[in-house]
Coordinates of C-alpha atoms in Angstrom, one line a residue:
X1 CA 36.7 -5.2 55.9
X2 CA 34.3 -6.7 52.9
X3 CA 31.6 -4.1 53.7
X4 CA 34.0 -1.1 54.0
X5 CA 35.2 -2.1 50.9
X6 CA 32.3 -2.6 49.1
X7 CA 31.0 1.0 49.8
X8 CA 34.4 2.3 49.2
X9 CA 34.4 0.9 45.5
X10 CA 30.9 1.9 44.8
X11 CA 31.0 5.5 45.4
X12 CA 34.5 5.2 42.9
X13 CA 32.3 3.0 40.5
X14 CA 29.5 5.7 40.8
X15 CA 32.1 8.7 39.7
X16 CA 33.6 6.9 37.0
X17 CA 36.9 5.8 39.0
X18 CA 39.1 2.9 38.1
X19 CA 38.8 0.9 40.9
X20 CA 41.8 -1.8 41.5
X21 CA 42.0 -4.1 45.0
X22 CA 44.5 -5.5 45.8
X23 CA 43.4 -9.0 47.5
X24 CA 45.3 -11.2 50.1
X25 CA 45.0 -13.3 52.9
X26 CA 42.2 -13.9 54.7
X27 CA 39.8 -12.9 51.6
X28 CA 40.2 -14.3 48.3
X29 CA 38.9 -12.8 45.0
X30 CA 35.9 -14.7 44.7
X31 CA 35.1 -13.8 48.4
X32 CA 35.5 -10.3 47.4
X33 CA 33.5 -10.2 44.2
X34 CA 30.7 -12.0 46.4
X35 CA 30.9 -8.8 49.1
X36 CA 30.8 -6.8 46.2
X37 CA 27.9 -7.6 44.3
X38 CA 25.7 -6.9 47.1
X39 CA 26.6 -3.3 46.8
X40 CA 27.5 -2.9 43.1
X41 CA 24.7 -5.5 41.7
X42 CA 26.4 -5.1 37.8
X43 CA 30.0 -5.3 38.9
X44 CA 30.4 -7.9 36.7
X45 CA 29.8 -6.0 34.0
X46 CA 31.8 -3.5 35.3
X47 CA 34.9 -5.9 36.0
X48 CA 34.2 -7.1 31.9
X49 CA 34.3 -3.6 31.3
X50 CA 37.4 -2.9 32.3
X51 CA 36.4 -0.3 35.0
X52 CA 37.7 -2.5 38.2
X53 CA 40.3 -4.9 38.3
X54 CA 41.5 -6.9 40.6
X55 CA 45.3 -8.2 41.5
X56 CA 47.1 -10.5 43.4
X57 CA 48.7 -8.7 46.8
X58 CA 51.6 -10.7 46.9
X59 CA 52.2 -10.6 42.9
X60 CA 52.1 -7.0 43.0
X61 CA 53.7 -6.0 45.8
X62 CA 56.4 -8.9 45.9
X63 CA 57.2 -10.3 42.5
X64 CA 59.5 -12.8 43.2
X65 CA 59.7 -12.8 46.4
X66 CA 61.4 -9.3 46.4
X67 CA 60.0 -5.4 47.5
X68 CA 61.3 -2.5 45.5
X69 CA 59.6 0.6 46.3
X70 CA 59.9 2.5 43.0
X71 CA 58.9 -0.8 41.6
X72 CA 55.5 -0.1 43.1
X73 CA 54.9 3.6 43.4
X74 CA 55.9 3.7 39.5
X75 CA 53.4 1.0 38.6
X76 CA 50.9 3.1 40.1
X77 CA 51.5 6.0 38.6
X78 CA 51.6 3.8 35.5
X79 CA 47.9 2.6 36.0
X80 CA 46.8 5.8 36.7
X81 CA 48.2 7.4 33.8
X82 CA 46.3 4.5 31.6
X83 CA 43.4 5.4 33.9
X84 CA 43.1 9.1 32.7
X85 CA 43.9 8.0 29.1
X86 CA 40.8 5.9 29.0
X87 CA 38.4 9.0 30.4
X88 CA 38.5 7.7 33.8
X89 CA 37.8 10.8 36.6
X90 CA 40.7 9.1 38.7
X91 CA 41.9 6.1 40.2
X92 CA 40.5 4.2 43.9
X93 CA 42.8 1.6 45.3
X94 CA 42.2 -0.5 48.0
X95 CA 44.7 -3.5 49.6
X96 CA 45.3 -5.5 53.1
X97 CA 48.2 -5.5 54.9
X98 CA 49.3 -8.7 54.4
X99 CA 53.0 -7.5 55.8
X100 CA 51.9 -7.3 59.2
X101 CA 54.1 -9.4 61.3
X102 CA 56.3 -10.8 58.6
X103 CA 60.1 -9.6 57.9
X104 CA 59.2 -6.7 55.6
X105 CA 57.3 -5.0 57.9
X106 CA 59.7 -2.0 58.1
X107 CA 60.2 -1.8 54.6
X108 CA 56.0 -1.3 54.0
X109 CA 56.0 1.6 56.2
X110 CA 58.8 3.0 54.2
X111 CA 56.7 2.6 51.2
X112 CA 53.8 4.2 52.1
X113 CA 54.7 6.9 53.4
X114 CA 56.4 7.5 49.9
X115 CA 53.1 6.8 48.7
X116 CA 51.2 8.9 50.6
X117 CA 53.9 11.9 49.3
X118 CA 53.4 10.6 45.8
X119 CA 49.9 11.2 46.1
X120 CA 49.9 14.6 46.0
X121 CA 47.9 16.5 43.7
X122 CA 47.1 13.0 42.1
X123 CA 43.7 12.2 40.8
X124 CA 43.7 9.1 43.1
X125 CA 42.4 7.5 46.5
X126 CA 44.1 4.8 48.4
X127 CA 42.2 2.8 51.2
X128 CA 44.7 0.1 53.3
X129 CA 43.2 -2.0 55.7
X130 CA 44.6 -3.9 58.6
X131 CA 43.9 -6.7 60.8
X132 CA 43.7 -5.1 64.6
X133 CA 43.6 -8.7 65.9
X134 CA 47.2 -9.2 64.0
X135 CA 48.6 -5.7 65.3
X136 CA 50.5 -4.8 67.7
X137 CA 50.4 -1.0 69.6
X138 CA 53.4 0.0 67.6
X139 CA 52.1 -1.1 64.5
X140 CA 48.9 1.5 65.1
X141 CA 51.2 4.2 66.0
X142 CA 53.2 2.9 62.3
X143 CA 50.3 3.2 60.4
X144 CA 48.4 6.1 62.0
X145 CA 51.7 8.4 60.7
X146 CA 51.8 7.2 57.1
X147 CA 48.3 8.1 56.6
X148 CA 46.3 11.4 55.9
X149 CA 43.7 9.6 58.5
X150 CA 43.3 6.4 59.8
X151 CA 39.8 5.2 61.2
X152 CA 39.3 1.5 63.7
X153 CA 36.6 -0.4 64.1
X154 CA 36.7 -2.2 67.4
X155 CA 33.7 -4.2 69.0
X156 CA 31.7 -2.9 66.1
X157 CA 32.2 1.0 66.9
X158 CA 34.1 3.2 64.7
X159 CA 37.2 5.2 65.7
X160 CA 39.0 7.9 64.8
X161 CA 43.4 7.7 65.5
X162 CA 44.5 11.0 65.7
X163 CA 48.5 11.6 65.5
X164 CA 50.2 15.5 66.6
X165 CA 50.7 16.0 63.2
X166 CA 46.8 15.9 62.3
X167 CA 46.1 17.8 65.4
X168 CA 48.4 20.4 63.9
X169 CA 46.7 20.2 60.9
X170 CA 43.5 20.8 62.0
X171 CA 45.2 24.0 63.9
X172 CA 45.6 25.2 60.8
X173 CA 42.5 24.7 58.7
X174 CA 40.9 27.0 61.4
X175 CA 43.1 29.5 60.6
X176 CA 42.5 29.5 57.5
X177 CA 38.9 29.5 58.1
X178 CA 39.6 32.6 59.5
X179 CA 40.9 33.4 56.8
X180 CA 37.7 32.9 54.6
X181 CA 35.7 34.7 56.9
X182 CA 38.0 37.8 56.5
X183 CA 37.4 37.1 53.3
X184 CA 33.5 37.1 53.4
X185 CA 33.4 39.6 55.5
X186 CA 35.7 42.2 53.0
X187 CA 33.7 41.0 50.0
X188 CA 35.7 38.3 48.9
X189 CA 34.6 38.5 45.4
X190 CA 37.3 41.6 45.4
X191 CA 40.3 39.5 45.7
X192 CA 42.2 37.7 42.8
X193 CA 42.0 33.4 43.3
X194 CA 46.0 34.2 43.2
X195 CA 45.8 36.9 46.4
X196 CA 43.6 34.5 47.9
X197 CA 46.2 31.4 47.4
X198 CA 48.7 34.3 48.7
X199 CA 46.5 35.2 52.2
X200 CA 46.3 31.6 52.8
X201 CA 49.8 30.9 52.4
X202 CA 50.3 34.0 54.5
X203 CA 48.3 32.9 57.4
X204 CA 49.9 29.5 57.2
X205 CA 53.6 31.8 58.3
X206 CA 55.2 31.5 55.2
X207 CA 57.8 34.5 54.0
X208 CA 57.7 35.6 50.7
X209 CA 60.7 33.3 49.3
X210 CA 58.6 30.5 50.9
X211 CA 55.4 31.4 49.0
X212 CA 57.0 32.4 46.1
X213 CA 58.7 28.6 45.8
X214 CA 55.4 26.9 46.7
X215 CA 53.6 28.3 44.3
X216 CA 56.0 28.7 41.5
X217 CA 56.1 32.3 41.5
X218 CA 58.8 35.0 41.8
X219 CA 58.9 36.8 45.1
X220 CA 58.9 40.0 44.2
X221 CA 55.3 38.7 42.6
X222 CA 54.4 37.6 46.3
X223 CA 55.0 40.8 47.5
X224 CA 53.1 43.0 45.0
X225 CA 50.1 40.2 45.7
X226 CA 50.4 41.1 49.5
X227 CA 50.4 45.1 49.0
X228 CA 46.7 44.3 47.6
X229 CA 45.9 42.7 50.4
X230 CA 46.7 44.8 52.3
X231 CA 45.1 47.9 50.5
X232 CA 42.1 45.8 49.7
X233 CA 41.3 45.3 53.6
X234 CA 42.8 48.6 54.8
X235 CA 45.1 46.6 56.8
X236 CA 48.5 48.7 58.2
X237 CA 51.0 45.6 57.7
X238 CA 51.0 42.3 57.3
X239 CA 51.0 41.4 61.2
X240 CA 47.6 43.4 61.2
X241 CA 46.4 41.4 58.5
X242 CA 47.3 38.4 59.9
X243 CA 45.0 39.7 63.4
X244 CA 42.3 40.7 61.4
X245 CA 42.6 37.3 59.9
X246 CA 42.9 35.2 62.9
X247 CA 40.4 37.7 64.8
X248 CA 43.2 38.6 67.7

């Protein structure tokens, strides 16, 4: 966990991120700055600096004694704000599972996948490690679902948990490869960024209200976006741009 952590913070030190762990139990934060100064040799400095900070698990996540959710996902949005403000490129988090186990279990998977919503389209990276000896098979399955990926390492090899919703996902990034090579091969330089947000959305099987309401848009806009397309790669509808697309 010290090692993955250490690389994790210097690539965000490297890029100009505000770096924040969160220690606990079994590491303390002088065990961590130790780990971390055989990556990041001037991470004191950096720490004096202001550019990494480190907090107390348990006083940020229960002050008190107590969890409140919004408590939390607003303080992050909080340090991140005062991130940006001071020229950081984004903030990189990092914190143990210190829950595992204990009573308020349930309530930290709540929280993160809230977290892992509130994270969208924000300039910031969040890394949370947990003890395999400590978890039980339901706990992976918990933990593999309220994260974008989750990796193990296990007898000193790495692996990679994947859940149906990731396998779906990756379903649909080659599609929208495809996509991009339709793209290529029509001279992609042709199409709008906006017609090719459009396509993509398009391929993803999204109507026109749909597209129109994830990308702010009116539909009536959506549909004059897809008529280009369609006139742009001589395609007859929108099913045989979508086969043309997908190369059926």
């Amino acid at each position: 966990m010290l090692a993955t952590n250490a690389s994790y913070f210097a690539a965000g030190l490297e890029d100009n991120e505000f770096c924040i762990w969160a220690v606990s139990d079994p590491i303390d934060p002088e065990t961590a700055k130790d780990a971390l100064r055989h990556s990041i040799p001037d991470i004191d400095a950096r720490l004096m600096a202001g550019q990494m900070e480190m907090i107390p698990a348990t006083d940020w996540y229960l002050p008190g004694g107590e969890f409140d959710m919004q408590h939390i996902t607003g303080g992050w949005d909080e340090k991140l704000r005062a991130a940006l403000e001071k020229g950081f490129a984004g903030m990189r988090v990092s914190g143990n599972a210190f829950w595992i186990g204990t009573s308020h279990w349930k309530e930290f998977c709540q929280y993160e996948h809230e977290l892992d919503r509130s994270l969208a389209g924000q300039k910031m990276v969040v890394l949370c490690t947990y003890s395999l000896s400590k978890s039980r098979a339901v706990d992976l399955l918990d933990v593999a679902r309220a994260h974008q990926f989750t990796i193990t390492r296990r007898k000193g090899e790495w692996e990679f948990l994947e859940t149906p919703e990731l396998q779906a996902a990756k379903q649909e990034i080659r599609k929208l490869n495809g996509a991009l090579d339709v793209l290529a091969d029509t001279g992609h330089a042709a199409f709008t960024a906006r017609e090719r947000v459009v396509l993509a959305q398009i391929v993803r099987g999204y109507s026109s209200k749909e597209i129109a309401r994830t990308l702010g848009i009116a539909p009536r806009t959506v549909e004059f976006h897809r008529a280009n397309l369609l006139k742009k790669t001589n395609a007859r509808s929108t099913v045989h741009l979508l086969r043309m697309v997908l190369g059926e």
